[in-house]
Amino acid sequence: MALLQNHIAVVTGAGSGIGRAIASGYAREGARIVLLDINEKAAAEAAREIRDGNGSAESFALDVTRREDCIAVAKQVAAKVGPVSILVNNAGIARRNGMTGADAAVINDWEDIIAINLTGVFNVTHAFLPALRAGKGRIINIGSIQSFVHLRTPSSPAYTASKHGVLGFTKALAAELGKDGVRVNAIGPGFIETPLNEKVRASNPELAKVFIDHTPLGRAGKPEDIVGPAIFLASELSAYVSGSIVMVDGGYRTI
Ligand code: NAI
């Protein structure tokens, strides 16, 4: 039997990259998928692709920074699709300005990155929490190598702070929700080739090389590399796993 049969899975930022791959992978395992993205068109396209492959998928436009909209979408999903039992908090952005750049940029980066990567995770979790508790659900948050360290390849302090925050939030939720049968874990992707880093890969191939040279498996990741671990954490295969982060980084953090 498919591993996620009878589940309804919400994936944020599902119109692109890692979120899109997870949404398709969950659909292949029998889950009904709810794709949420600020980019309505991309989410709709990804949902159509799943339906074309005989999966079940609906898309809704959502900016995860808008708390009231998260609550409204959760109500719409409950009415139109049903009770959600899996939530993947994946939507995120990255910028590479340090703390000593132009003031306006530094402040702008802080506000946007924390709002999307950290408060967004809170907003969507909060909105779907009643359904997840009722259904003994699973929450999977997308962290990073930067849930542990800052990278010297250009990156912003806001990004590192946001991803440390995602891991802290994961632990806090796992501790509080375990008694309800809700499992909460994170995935820490390494350098994954997606539209998020497309520009930097094109303009600065040296940067990609620095990552790959440090990676025992000797290559960059693909969105598909995240799918197996994401299925594991959403399925009964991980029935006794909670509060963990599964690194999917080709071994980057070991050296
Ligand atoms: P991506 O740029 O391909 O996809 C991100 C998606 O999030 C896009 O569809 C975008 O429209 C959506 N999004 C952005 N802001 C949003 C908002 N306010 N509300 C709703 N949706 C919004 O990026 P990628 O690489 O797939 O990243 C997904 C997650 O993985 C992010 O949290 C990122 O920080 C994380 N990650 C990515 C790594 C990589 O190397 N690509 C490495 C480590 C973590």
PDB file of C-alpha atoms and ligand atoms in Angstrom:
ATOM      1  CA  MET A   1       0.000   0.000   0.000  1.00  0.00           C
ATOM      2  CA  ALA A   2       1.109   3.560  -0.659  1.00  0.00           C
ATOM      3  CA  LEU A   3       2.732   5.114   2.407  1.00  0.00           C
ATOM      4  CA  LEU A   4       0.487   8.190   2.692  1.00  0.00           C
ATOM      5  CA  GLN A   5      -2.907   6.767   1.725  1.00  0.00           C
ATOM      6  CA  ASN A   6      -5.838   8.512   3.491  1.00  0.00           C
ATOM      7  CA  HIS A   7      -3.728  11.567   4.382  1.00  0.00           C
ATOM      8  CA  ILE A   8      -4.343  15.160   3.372  1.00  0.00           C
ATOM      9  CA  ALA A   9      -1.021  17.028   3.120  1.00  0.00           C
ATOM     10  CA  VAL A  10      -0.527  20.789   3.006  1.00  0.00           C
ATOM     11  CA  VAL A  11       2.742  22.015   1.475  1.00  0.00           C
ATOM     12  CA  THR A  12       3.668  25.713   1.564  1.00  0.00           C
ATOM     13  CA  GLY A  13       5.820  27.202  -1.178  1.00  0.00           C
ATOM     14  CA  ALA A  14       4.663  24.249  -3.286  1.00  0.00           C
ATOM     15  CA  GLY A  15       4.894  26.049  -6.608  1.00  0.00           C
ATOM     16  CA  SER A  16       8.664  25.652  -6.962  1.00  0.00           C
ATOM     17  CA  GLY A  17      11.790  23.724  -6.038  1.00  0.00           C
ATOM     18  CA  ILE A  18      11.776  21.569  -2.917  1.00  0.00           C
ATOM     19  CA  GLY A  19       8.096  22.168  -2.048  1.00  0.00           C
ATOM     20  CA  ARG A  20       6.962  21.208  -5.527  1.00  0.00           C
ATOM     21  CA  ALA A  21       8.995  17.993  -5.429  1.00  0.00           C
ATOM     22  CA  ILE A  22       7.630  17.055  -1.980  1.00  0.00           C
ATOM     23  CA  ALA A  23       4.050  17.724  -3.143  1.00  0.00           C
ATOM     24  CA  SER A  24       4.505  15.390  -6.147  1.00  0.00           C
ATOM     25  CA  GLY A  25       6.234  12.737  -4.039  1.00  0.00           C
ATOM     26  CA  TYR A  26       3.447  12.760  -1.438  1.00  0.00           C
ATOM     27  CA  ALA A  27       0.849  12.488  -4.229  1.00  0.00           C
ATOM     28  CA  ARG A  28       2.656   9.419  -5.603  1.00  0.00           C
ATOM     29  CA  GLU A  29       2.320   7.902  -2.103  1.00  0.00           C
ATOM     30  CA  GLY A  30      -1.442   8.384  -2.177  1.00  0.00           C
ATOM     31  CA  ALA A  31      -1.941  11.612  -0.192  1.00  0.00           C
ATOM     32  CA  ARG A  32      -4.376  14.309  -1.286  1.00  0.00           C
ATOM     33  CA  ILE A  33      -2.284  17.436  -1.697  1.00  0.00           C
ATOM     34  CA  VAL A  34      -3.052  21.055  -0.850  1.00  0.00           C
ATOM     35  CA  LEU A  35      -0.498  23.320  -2.522  1.00  0.00           C
ATOM     36  CA  LEU A  36      -0.107  26.796  -1.027  1.00  0.00           C
ATOM     37  CA  ASP A  37       2.076  29.509  -2.543  1.00  0.00           C
ATOM     38  CA  ILE A  38       2.213  33.279  -2.828  1.00  0.00           C
ATOM     39  CA  ASN A  39       2.705  32.560  -6.542  1.00  0.00           C
ATOM     40  CA  GLU A  40      -0.810  31.418  -7.330  1.00  0.00           C
ATOM     41  CA  LYS A  41      -0.022  30.509 -10.941  1.00  0.00           C
ATOM     42  CA  ALA A  42       2.942  28.307 -10.032  1.00  0.00           C
ATOM     43  CA  ALA A  43       0.915  26.472  -7.367  1.00  0.00           C
ATOM     44  CA  ALA A  44      -1.959  25.943  -9.814  1.00  0.00           C
ATOM     45  CA  GLU A  45       0.449  24.561 -12.444  1.00  0.00           C
ATOM     46  CA  ALA A  46       2.041  22.189  -9.928  1.00  0.00           C
ATOM     47  CA  ALA A  47      -1.426  21.016  -8.828  1.00  0.00           C
ATOM     48  CA  ARG A  48      -2.432  20.421 -12.458  1.00  0.00           C
ATOM     49  CA  GLU A  49       0.745  18.389 -13.004  1.00  0.00           C
ATOM     50  CA  ILE A  50      -0.191  16.169 -10.040  1.00  0.00           C
ATOM     51  CA  ARG A  51      -3.756  15.714 -11.291  1.00  0.00           C
ATOM     52  CA  ASP A  52      -2.422  14.892 -14.787  1.00  0.00           C
ATOM     53  CA  GLY A  53      -0.464  12.074 -13.134  1.00  0.00           C
ATOM     54  CA  ASN A  54      -3.721  10.802 -11.571  1.00  0.00           C
ATOM     55  CA  GLY A  55      -2.997  12.338  -8.172  1.00  0.00           C
ATOM     56  CA  SER A  56      -5.347  14.480  -6.123  1.00  0.00           C
ATOM     57  CA  ALA A  57      -4.374  18.144  -5.676  1.00  0.00           C
ATOM     58  CA  GLU A  58      -5.888  21.563  -5.014  1.00  0.00           C
ATOM     59  CA  SER A  59      -4.039  24.866  -4.911  1.00  0.00           C
ATOM     60  CA  PHE A  60      -4.713  28.068  -2.993  1.00  0.00           C
ATOM     61  CA  ALA A  61      -2.909  31.410  -3.084  1.00  0.00           C
ATOM     62  CA  LEU A  62      -1.355  32.220   0.291  1.00  0.00           C
ATOM     63  CA  ASP A  63       1.223  34.670   1.583  1.00  0.00           C
ATOM     64  CA  VAL A  64       2.414  32.933   4.761  1.00  0.00           C
ATOM     65  CA  THR A  65       3.227  36.290   6.390  1.00  0.00           C
ATOM     66  CA  ARG A  66      -0.493  37.176   6.516  1.00  0.00           C
ATOM     67  CA  ARG A  67      -1.826  35.550   9.671  1.00  0.00           C
ATOM     68  CA  GLU A  68      -5.504  36.206   8.974  1.00  0.00           C
ATOM     69  CA  ASP A  69      -5.166  34.782   5.457  1.00  0.00           C
ATOM     70  CA  CYS A  70      -3.585  31.614   6.876  1.00  0.00           C
ATOM     71  CA  ILE A  71      -6.615  31.137   9.127  1.00  0.00           C
ATOM     72  CA  ALA A  72      -8.994  31.820   6.214  1.00  0.00           C
ATOM     73  CA  VAL A  73      -7.192  29.305   3.958  1.00  0.00           C
ATOM     74  CA  ALA A  74      -7.245  26.670   6.717  1.00  0.00           C
ATOM     75  CA  LYS A  75     -11.044  27.088   6.901  1.00  0.00           C
ATOM     76  CA  GLN A  76     -11.366  26.860   3.113  1.00  0.00           C
ATOM     77  CA  VAL A  77      -9.210  23.728   3.027  1.00  0.00           C
ATOM     78  CA  ALA A  78     -11.272  22.090   5.790  1.00  0.00           C
ATOM     79  CA  ALA A  79     -14.501  22.807   3.898  1.00  0.00           C
ATOM     80  CA  LYS A  80     -13.296  22.001   0.380  1.00  0.00           C
ATOM     81  CA  VAL A  81     -10.749  19.221   0.877  1.00  0.00           C
ATOM     82  CA  GLY A  82     -11.064  17.844   4.417  1.00  0.00           C
ATOM     83  CA  PRO A  83      -9.057  17.432   7.637  1.00  0.00           C
ATOM     84  CA  VAL A  84      -5.336  18.026   7.171  1.00  0.00           C
ATOM     85  CA  SER A  85      -3.028  15.437   8.745  1.00  0.00           C
ATOM     86  CA  ILE A  86       0.371  16.470   7.303  1.00  0.00           C
ATOM     87  CA  LEU A  87       1.843  19.980   7.154  1.00  0.00           C
ATOM     88  CA  VAL A  88       5.117  20.805   5.406  1.00  0.00           C
ATOM     89  CA  ASN A  89       6.330  24.314   6.233  1.00  0.00           C
ATOM     90  CA  ASN A  90       8.603  24.854   3.249  1.00  0.00           C
ATOM     91  CA  ALA A  91       7.998  28.401   1.928  1.00  0.00           C
ATOM     92  CA  GLY A  92      11.131  30.470   2.309  1.00  0.00           C
ATOM     93  CA  ILE A  93      13.443  33.027   0.766  1.00  0.00           C
ATOM     94  CA  ALA A  94      17.203  33.609   0.930  1.00  0.00           C
ATOM     95  CA  ARG A  95      19.257  36.762   0.515  1.00  0.00           C
ATOM     96  CA  ARG A  96      23.001  37.165   0.784  1.00  0.00           C
ATOM     97  CA  ASN A  97      23.624  40.641   2.252  1.00  0.00           C
ATOM     98  CA  GLY A  98      25.705  40.783   5.427  1.00  0.00           C
ATOM     99  CA  MET A  99      25.008  42.951   8.474  1.00  0.00           C
ATOM    100  CA  THR A 100      27.367  45.704   7.311  1.00  0.00           C
ATOM    101  CA  GLY A 101      25.697  46.470   3.986  1.00  0.00           C
ATOM    102  CA  ALA A 102      23.525  49.513   3.278  1.00  0.00           C
ATOM    103  CA  ASP A 103      21.151  50.136   6.191  1.00  0.00           C
ATOM    104  CA  ALA A 104      17.960  49.988   4.164  1.00  0.00           C
ATOM    105  CA  ALA A 105      18.865  46.608   2.647  1.00  0.00           C
ATOM    106  CA  VAL A 106      19.943  45.107   5.986  1.00  0.00           C
ATOM    107  CA  ILE A 107      16.711  46.160   7.682  1.00  0.00           C
ATOM    108  CA  ASN A 108      14.574  45.109   4.736  1.00  0.00           C
ATOM    109  CA  ASP A 109      16.232  41.660   4.614  1.00  0.00           C
ATOM    110  CA  TRP A 110      15.727  41.144   8.339  1.00  0.00           C
ATOM    111  CA  GLU A 111      12.038  42.004   8.173  1.00  0.00           C
ATOM    112  CA  ASP A 112      11.249  39.967   5.053  1.00  0.00           C
ATOM    113  CA  ILE A 113      13.284  36.886   5.934  1.00  0.00           C
ATOM    114  CA  ILE A 114      12.065  36.619   9.526  1.00  0.00           C
ATOM    115  CA  ALA A 115       8.466  37.288   8.410  1.00  0.00           C
ATOM    116  CA  ILE A 116       8.478  34.546   5.763  1.00  0.00           C
ATOM    117  CA  ASN A 117      10.960  31.917   7.011  1.00  0.00           C
ATOM    118  CA  LEU A 118      10.101  32.026  10.722  1.00  0.00           C
ATOM    119  CA  THR A 119       6.848  33.866  11.458  1.00  0.00           C
ATOM    120  CA  GLY A 120       5.359  32.246   8.339  1.00  0.00           C
ATOM    121  CA  VAL A 121       6.063  28.815   9.828  1.00  0.00           C
ATOM    122  CA  PHE A 122       4.325  29.909  13.038  1.00  0.00           C
ATOM    123  CA  ASN A 123       1.320  31.396  11.161  1.00  0.00           C
ATOM    124  CA  VAL A 124       0.588  28.341   9.031  1.00  0.00           C
ATOM    125  CA  THR A 125       1.167  25.896  11.897  1.00  0.00           C
ATOM    126  CA  HIS A 126      -1.123  27.921  14.155  1.00  0.00           C
ATOM    127  CA  ALA A 127      -3.857  27.971  11.512  1.00  0.00           C
ATOM    128  CA  PHE A 128      -3.795  24.193  10.880  1.00  0.00           C
ATOM    129  CA  LEU A 129      -3.078  23.123  14.461  1.00  0.00           C
ATOM    130  CA  PRO A 130      -6.652  22.182  15.465  1.00  0.00           C
ATOM    131  CA  ALA A 131      -6.884  19.769  12.507  1.00  0.00           C
ATOM    132  CA  LEU A 132      -3.390  18.386  13.098  1.00  0.00           C
ATOM    133  CA  ARG A 133      -4.110  17.730  16.785  1.00  0.00           C
ATOM    134  CA  ALA A 134      -7.469  16.140  16.037  1.00  0.00           C
ATOM    135  CA  GLY A 135      -5.894  13.836  13.434  1.00  0.00           C
ATOM    136  CA  LYS A 136      -2.648  12.955  15.291  1.00  0.00           C
ATOM    137  CA  GLY A 137      -0.835  14.686  12.441  1.00  0.00           C
ATOM    138  CA  ARG A 138       2.745  15.259  11.419  1.00  0.00           C
ATOM    139  CA  ILE A 139       4.555  18.560  10.901  1.00  0.00           C
ATOM    140  CA  ILE A 140       7.723  18.818   8.822  1.00  0.00           C
ATOM    141  CA  ASN A 141       9.615  22.116   8.847  1.00  0.00           C
ATOM    142  CA  ILE A 142      12.319  22.903   6.307  1.00  0.00           C
ATOM    143  CA  GLY A 143      15.456  24.041   8.126  1.00  0.00           C
ATOM    144  CA  SER A 144      18.958  24.242   6.700  1.00  0.00           C
ATOM    145  CA  ILE A 145      22.643  23.722   7.439  1.00  0.00           C
ATOM    146  CA  GLN A 146      22.083  27.238   8.786  1.00  0.00           C
ATOM    147  CA  SER A 147      19.876  25.798  11.533  1.00  0.00           C
ATOM    148  CA  PHE A 148      23.298  25.054  13.135  1.00  0.00           C
ATOM    149  CA  VAL A 149      25.956  27.333  11.657  1.00  0.00           C
ATOM    150  CA  HIS A 150      26.396  30.465   9.603  1.00  0.00           C
ATOM    151  CA  LEU A 151      27.932  29.953   6.176  1.00  0.00           C
ATOM    152  CA  ARG A 152      30.862  32.113   5.133  1.00  0.00           C
ATOM    153  CA  THR A 153      29.759  31.903   1.548  1.00  0.00           C
ATOM    154  CA  PRO A 154      27.748  35.129   1.432  1.00  0.00           C
ATOM    155  CA  SER A 155      24.584  34.807   3.493  1.00  0.00           C
ATOM    156  CA  SER A 156      22.543  37.087   5.676  1.00  0.00           C
ATOM    157  CA  PRO A 157      22.377  36.935   9.475  1.00  0.00           C
ATOM    158  CA  ALA A 158      18.600  37.041   9.093  1.00  0.00           C
ATOM    159  CA  TYR A 159      18.612  33.759   7.139  1.00  0.00           C
ATOM    160  CA  THR A 160      20.794  32.030   9.746  1.00  0.00           C
ATOM    161  CA  ALA A 161      18.627  33.408  12.562  1.00  0.00           C
ATOM    162  CA  SER A 162      15.435  32.319  10.807  1.00  0.00           C
ATOM    163  CA  LYS A 163      16.639  28.747  10.246  1.00  0.00           C
ATOM    164  CA  HIS A 164      17.982  28.426  13.822  1.00  0.00           C
ATOM    165  CA  GLY A 165      14.500  29.609  14.827  1.00  0.00           C
ATOM    166  CA  VAL A 166      12.811  26.960  12.691  1.00  0.00           C
ATOM    167  CA  LEU A 167      14.765  24.234  14.510  1.00  0.00           C
ATOM    168  CA  GLY A 168      13.939  25.744  17.912  1.00  0.00           C
ATOM    169  CA  PHE A 169      10.254  25.960  16.979  1.00  0.00           C
ATOM    170  CA  THR A 170      10.375  22.323  15.812  1.00  0.00           C
ATOM    171  CA  LYS A 171      11.727  21.199  19.199  1.00  0.00           C
ATOM    172  CA  ALA A 172       9.207  23.281  21.168  1.00  0.00           C
ATOM    173  CA  LEU A 173       6.268  21.938  19.172  1.00  0.00           C
ATOM    174  CA  ALA A 174       7.510  18.347  19.382  1.00  0.00           C
ATOM    175  CA  ALA A 175       7.724  18.673  23.170  1.00  0.00           C
ATOM    176  CA  GLU A 176       4.268  20.192  23.540  1.00  0.00           C
ATOM    177  CA  LEU A 177       2.322  18.202  20.964  1.00  0.00           C
ATOM    178  CA  GLY A 178       3.731  14.718  21.584  1.00  0.00           C
ATOM    179  CA  LYS A 179       0.993  13.997  24.122  1.00  0.00           C
ATOM    180  CA  ASP A 180      -1.572  14.640  21.352  1.00  0.00           C
ATOM    181  CA  GLY A 181       0.168  12.135  19.094  1.00  0.00           C
ATOM    182  CA  VAL A 182       1.467  14.879  16.804  1.00  0.00           C
ATOM    183  CA  ARG A 183       5.051  14.362  15.586  1.00  0.00           C
ATOM    184  CA  VAL A 184       7.131  17.379  14.611  1.00  0.00           C
ATOM    185  CA  ASN A 185      10.439  17.139  12.769  1.00  0.00           C
ATOM    186  CA  ALA A 186      12.628  19.168  10.436  1.00  0.00           C
ATOM    187  CA  ILE A 187      14.664  18.520   7.314  1.00  0.00           C
ATOM    188  CA  GLY A 188      17.996  20.274   6.838  1.00  0.00           C
ATOM    189  CA  PRO A 189      18.749  20.472   3.116  1.00  0.00           C
ATOM    190  CA  GLY A 190      22.274  21.177   1.941  1.00  0.00           C
ATOM    191  CA  PHE A 191      22.951  22.957  -1.327  1.00  0.00           C
ATOM    192  CA  ILE A 192      19.959  22.018  -3.500  1.00  0.00           C
ATOM    193  CA  GLU A 193      19.706  23.272  -7.070  1.00  0.00           C
ATOM    194  CA  THR A 194      16.426  25.223  -7.189  1.00  0.00           C
ATOM    195  CA  PRO A 195      15.242  28.635  -8.457  1.00  0.00           C
ATOM    196  CA  LEU A 196      16.198  29.980  -4.969  1.00  0.00           C
ATOM    197  CA  ASN A 197      19.903  29.842  -5.897  1.00  0.00           C
ATOM    198  CA  GLU A 198      19.631  29.901  -9.705  1.00  0.00           C
ATOM    199  CA  LYS A 199      21.071  33.436 -10.032  1.00  0.00           C
ATOM    200  CA  VAL A 200      24.002  32.829  -7.725  1.00  0.00           C
ATOM    201  CA  ARG A 201      24.839  29.527  -9.459  1.00  0.00           C
ATOM    202  CA  ALA A 202      24.851  31.301 -12.838  1.00  0.00           C
ATOM    203  CA  SER A 203      26.766  34.412 -11.750  1.00  0.00           C
ATOM    204  CA  ASN A 204      29.150  32.786  -9.255  1.00  0.00           C
ATOM    205  CA  PRO A 205      29.974  29.164 -10.142  1.00  0.00           C
ATOM    206  CA  GLU A 206      32.911  29.364  -7.688  1.00  0.00           C
ATOM    207  CA  LEU A 207      30.392  29.545  -4.854  1.00  0.00           C
ATOM    208  CA  ALA A 208      28.720  26.306  -5.939  1.00  0.00           C
ATOM    209  CA  LYS A 209      32.193  24.729  -6.153  1.00  0.00           C
ATOM    210  CA  VAL A 210      32.994  25.751  -2.564  1.00  0.00           C
ATOM    211  CA  PHE A 211      29.866  23.908  -1.394  1.00  0.00           C
ATOM    212  CA  ILE A 212      30.470  20.845  -3.519  1.00  0.00           C
ATOM    213  CA  ASP A 213      34.159  20.572  -2.542  1.00  0.00           C
ATOM    214  CA  HIS A 214      33.036  20.502   1.109  1.00  0.00           C
ATOM    215  CA  THR A 215      30.358  17.844   0.459  1.00  0.00           C
ATOM    216  CA  PRO A 216      31.422  14.200   0.937  1.00  0.00           C
ATOM    217  CA  LEU A 217      28.987  13.018  -1.737  1.00  0.00           C
ATOM    218  CA  GLY A 218      30.675  15.443  -4.141  1.00  0.00           C
ATOM    219  CA  ARG A 219      27.628  16.932  -5.826  1.00  0.00           C
ATOM    220  CA  ALA A 220      24.862  19.447  -5.317  1.00  0.00           C
ATOM    221  CA  GLY A 221      21.444  18.109  -4.334  1.00  0.00           C
ATOM    222  CA  LYS A 222      18.289  18.040  -6.451  1.00  0.00           C
ATOM    223  CA  PRO A 223      14.788  18.731  -5.097  1.00  0.00           C
ATOM    224  CA  GLU A 224      14.025  15.021  -5.592  1.00  0.00           C
ATOM    225  CA  ASP A 225      16.747  14.213  -2.987  1.00  0.00           C
ATOM    226  CA  ILE A 226      14.524  15.748  -0.290  1.00  0.00           C
ATOM    227  CA  VAL A 227      11.465  13.676  -1.196  1.00  0.00           C
ATOM    228  CA  GLY A 228      12.391  10.316   0.404  1.00  0.00           C
ATOM    229  CA  PRO A 229      13.243  11.841   3.800  1.00  0.00           C
ATOM    230  CA  ALA A 230      10.053  13.958   3.607  1.00  0.00           C
ATOM    231  CA  ILE A 231       7.955  10.827   2.946  1.00  0.00           C
ATOM    232  CA  PHE A 232       9.730   9.042   5.810  1.00  0.00           C
ATOM    233  CA  LEU A 233       8.898  11.828   8.283  1.00  0.00           C
ATOM    234  CA  ALA A 234       5.264  12.015   7.160  1.00  0.00           C
ATOM    235  CA  SER A 235       4.628   8.267   7.218  1.00  0.00           C
ATOM    236  CA  GLU A 236       4.394   5.512   9.835  1.00  0.00           C
ATOM    237  CA  LEU A 237       7.986   4.583   8.964  1.00  0.00           C
ATOM    238  CA  SER A 238       8.972   7.313  11.443  1.00  0.00           C
ATOM    239  CA  ALA A 239       6.346   6.486  14.111  1.00  0.00           C
ATOM    240  CA  TYR A 240       8.841   7.009  17.002  1.00  0.00           C
ATOM    241  CA  VAL A 241      10.700  10.009  15.530  1.00  0.00           C
ATOM    242  CA  SER A 242       9.898  13.475  16.872  1.00  0.00           C
ATOM    243  CA  GLY A 243      11.860  16.661  17.575  1.00  0.00           C
ATOM    244  CA  SER A 244      14.589  15.624  15.124  1.00  0.00           C
ATOM    245  CA  ILE A 245      16.206  17.220  12.132  1.00  0.00           C
ATOM    246  CA  VAL A 246      17.135  14.927   9.251  1.00  0.00           C
ATOM    247  CA  MET A 247      20.063  16.445   7.390  1.00  0.00           C
ATOM    248  CA  VAL A 248      19.843  15.936   3.627  1.00  0.00           C
ATOM    249  CA  ASP A 249      23.090  17.651   2.761  1.00  0.00           C
ATOM    250  CA  GLY A 250      25.321  15.030   1.135  1.00  0.00           C
ATOM    251  CA  GLY A 251      27.265  14.901   4.403  1.00  0.00           C
ATOM    252  CA  TYR A 252      28.186  18.626   4.367  1.00  0.00           C
ATOM    253  CA  ARG A 253      27.846  19.097   8.116  1.00  0.00           C
ATOM    254  CA  THR A 254      30.059  16.133   9.012  1.00  0.00           C
ATOM    255  CA  ILE A 255      33.311  17.805   7.914  1.00  0.00           C
TER     256      ILE A 255
HETATM  257  P1  NAI B   1      12.222  28.161  -4.311  1.00  0.00           P
HETATM  258  O1  NAI B   1      12.499  29.610  -4.458  1.00  0.00           O
HETATM  259  O2  NAI B   1      12.412  27.253  -5.482  1.00  0.00           O
HETATM  260  O3  NAI B   1      10.735  27.931  -3.754  1.00  0.00           O
HETATM  261  C1  NAI B   1      10.216  28.680  -2.690  1.00  0.00           C
HETATM  262  C2  NAI B   1       8.717  28.830  -2.876  1.00  0.00           C
HETATM  263  O4  NAI B   1       8.230  29.577  -1.753  1.00  0.00           O
HETATM  264  C3  NAI B   1       8.348  29.618  -4.139  1.00  0.00           C
HETATM  265  O5  NAI B   1       7.345  28.931  -4.869  1.00  0.00           O
HETATM  266  C4  NAI B   1       7.831  30.940  -3.605  1.00  0.00           C
HETATM  267  O6  NAI B   1       6.803  31.540  -4.415  1.00  0.00           O
HETATM  268  C5  NAI B   1       7.281  30.523  -2.236  1.00  0.00           C
HETATM  269  N1  NAI B   1       7.163  31.649  -1.318  1.00  0.00           N
HETATM  270  C6  NAI B   1       8.064  32.655  -1.127  1.00  0.00           C
HETATM  271  N2  NAI B   1       7.564  33.548  -0.256  1.00  0.00           N
HETATM  272  C7  NAI B   1       6.331  33.104   0.117  1.00  0.00           C
HETATM  273  C8  NAI B   1       5.323  33.597   0.981  1.00  0.00           C
HETATM  274  N3  NAI B   1       5.462  34.756   1.623  1.00  0.00           N
HETATM  275  N4  NAI B   1       4.187  32.877   1.132  1.00  0.00           N
HETATM  276  C9  NAI B   1       4.020  31.706   0.455  1.00  0.00           C
HETATM  277  N5  NAI B   1       4.927  31.206  -0.401  1.00  0.00           N
HETATM  278  C10 NAI B   1       6.079  31.895  -0.564  1.00  0.00           C
HETATM  279  O7  NAI B   1      13.138  27.689  -3.080  1.00  0.00           O
HETATM  280  P2  NAI B   1      13.605  26.258  -2.546  1.00  0.00           P
HETATM  281  O8  NAI B   1      15.056  26.161  -2.750  1.00  0.00           O
HETATM  282  O9  NAI B   1      12.713  25.196  -3.044  1.00  0.00           O
HETATM  283  O10 NAI B   1      13.401  26.471  -0.975  1.00  0.00           O
HETATM  284  C11 NAI B   1      12.384  25.844  -0.219  1.00  0.00           C
HETATM  285  C12 NAI B   1      12.793  25.860   1.247  1.00  0.00           C
HETATM  286  O11 NAI B   1      14.013  25.133   1.403  1.00  0.00           O
HETATM  287  C13 NAI B   1      13.050  27.249   1.828  1.00  0.00           C
HETATM  288  O12 NAI B   1      12.556  27.301   3.143  1.00  0.00           O
HETATM  289  C14 NAI B   1      14.572  27.347   1.829  1.00  0.00           C
HETATM  290  O13 NAI B   1      15.044  28.237   2.811  1.00  0.00           O
HETATM  291  C15 NAI B   1      14.926  25.914   2.143  1.00  0.00           C
HETATM  292  N6  NAI B   1      16.291  25.542   1.798  1.00  0.00           N
HETATM  293  C16 NAI B   1      16.721  25.554   0.490  1.00  0.00           C
HETATM  294  C17 NAI B   1      18.017  25.203   0.191  1.00  0.00           C
HETATM  295  C18 NAI B   1      18.538  25.203  -1.215  1.00  0.00           C
HETATM  296  O14 NAI B   1      19.765  25.031  -1.407  1.00  0.00           O
HETATM  297  N7  NAI B   1      17.709  25.375  -2.251  1.00  0.00           N
HETATM  298  C19 NAI B   1      18.958  24.811   1.250  1.00  0.00           C
HETATM  299  C20 NAI B   1      18.406  24.815   2.577  1.00  0.00           C
HETATM  300  C21 NAI B   1      17.123  25.170   2.826  1.00  0.00           C
END
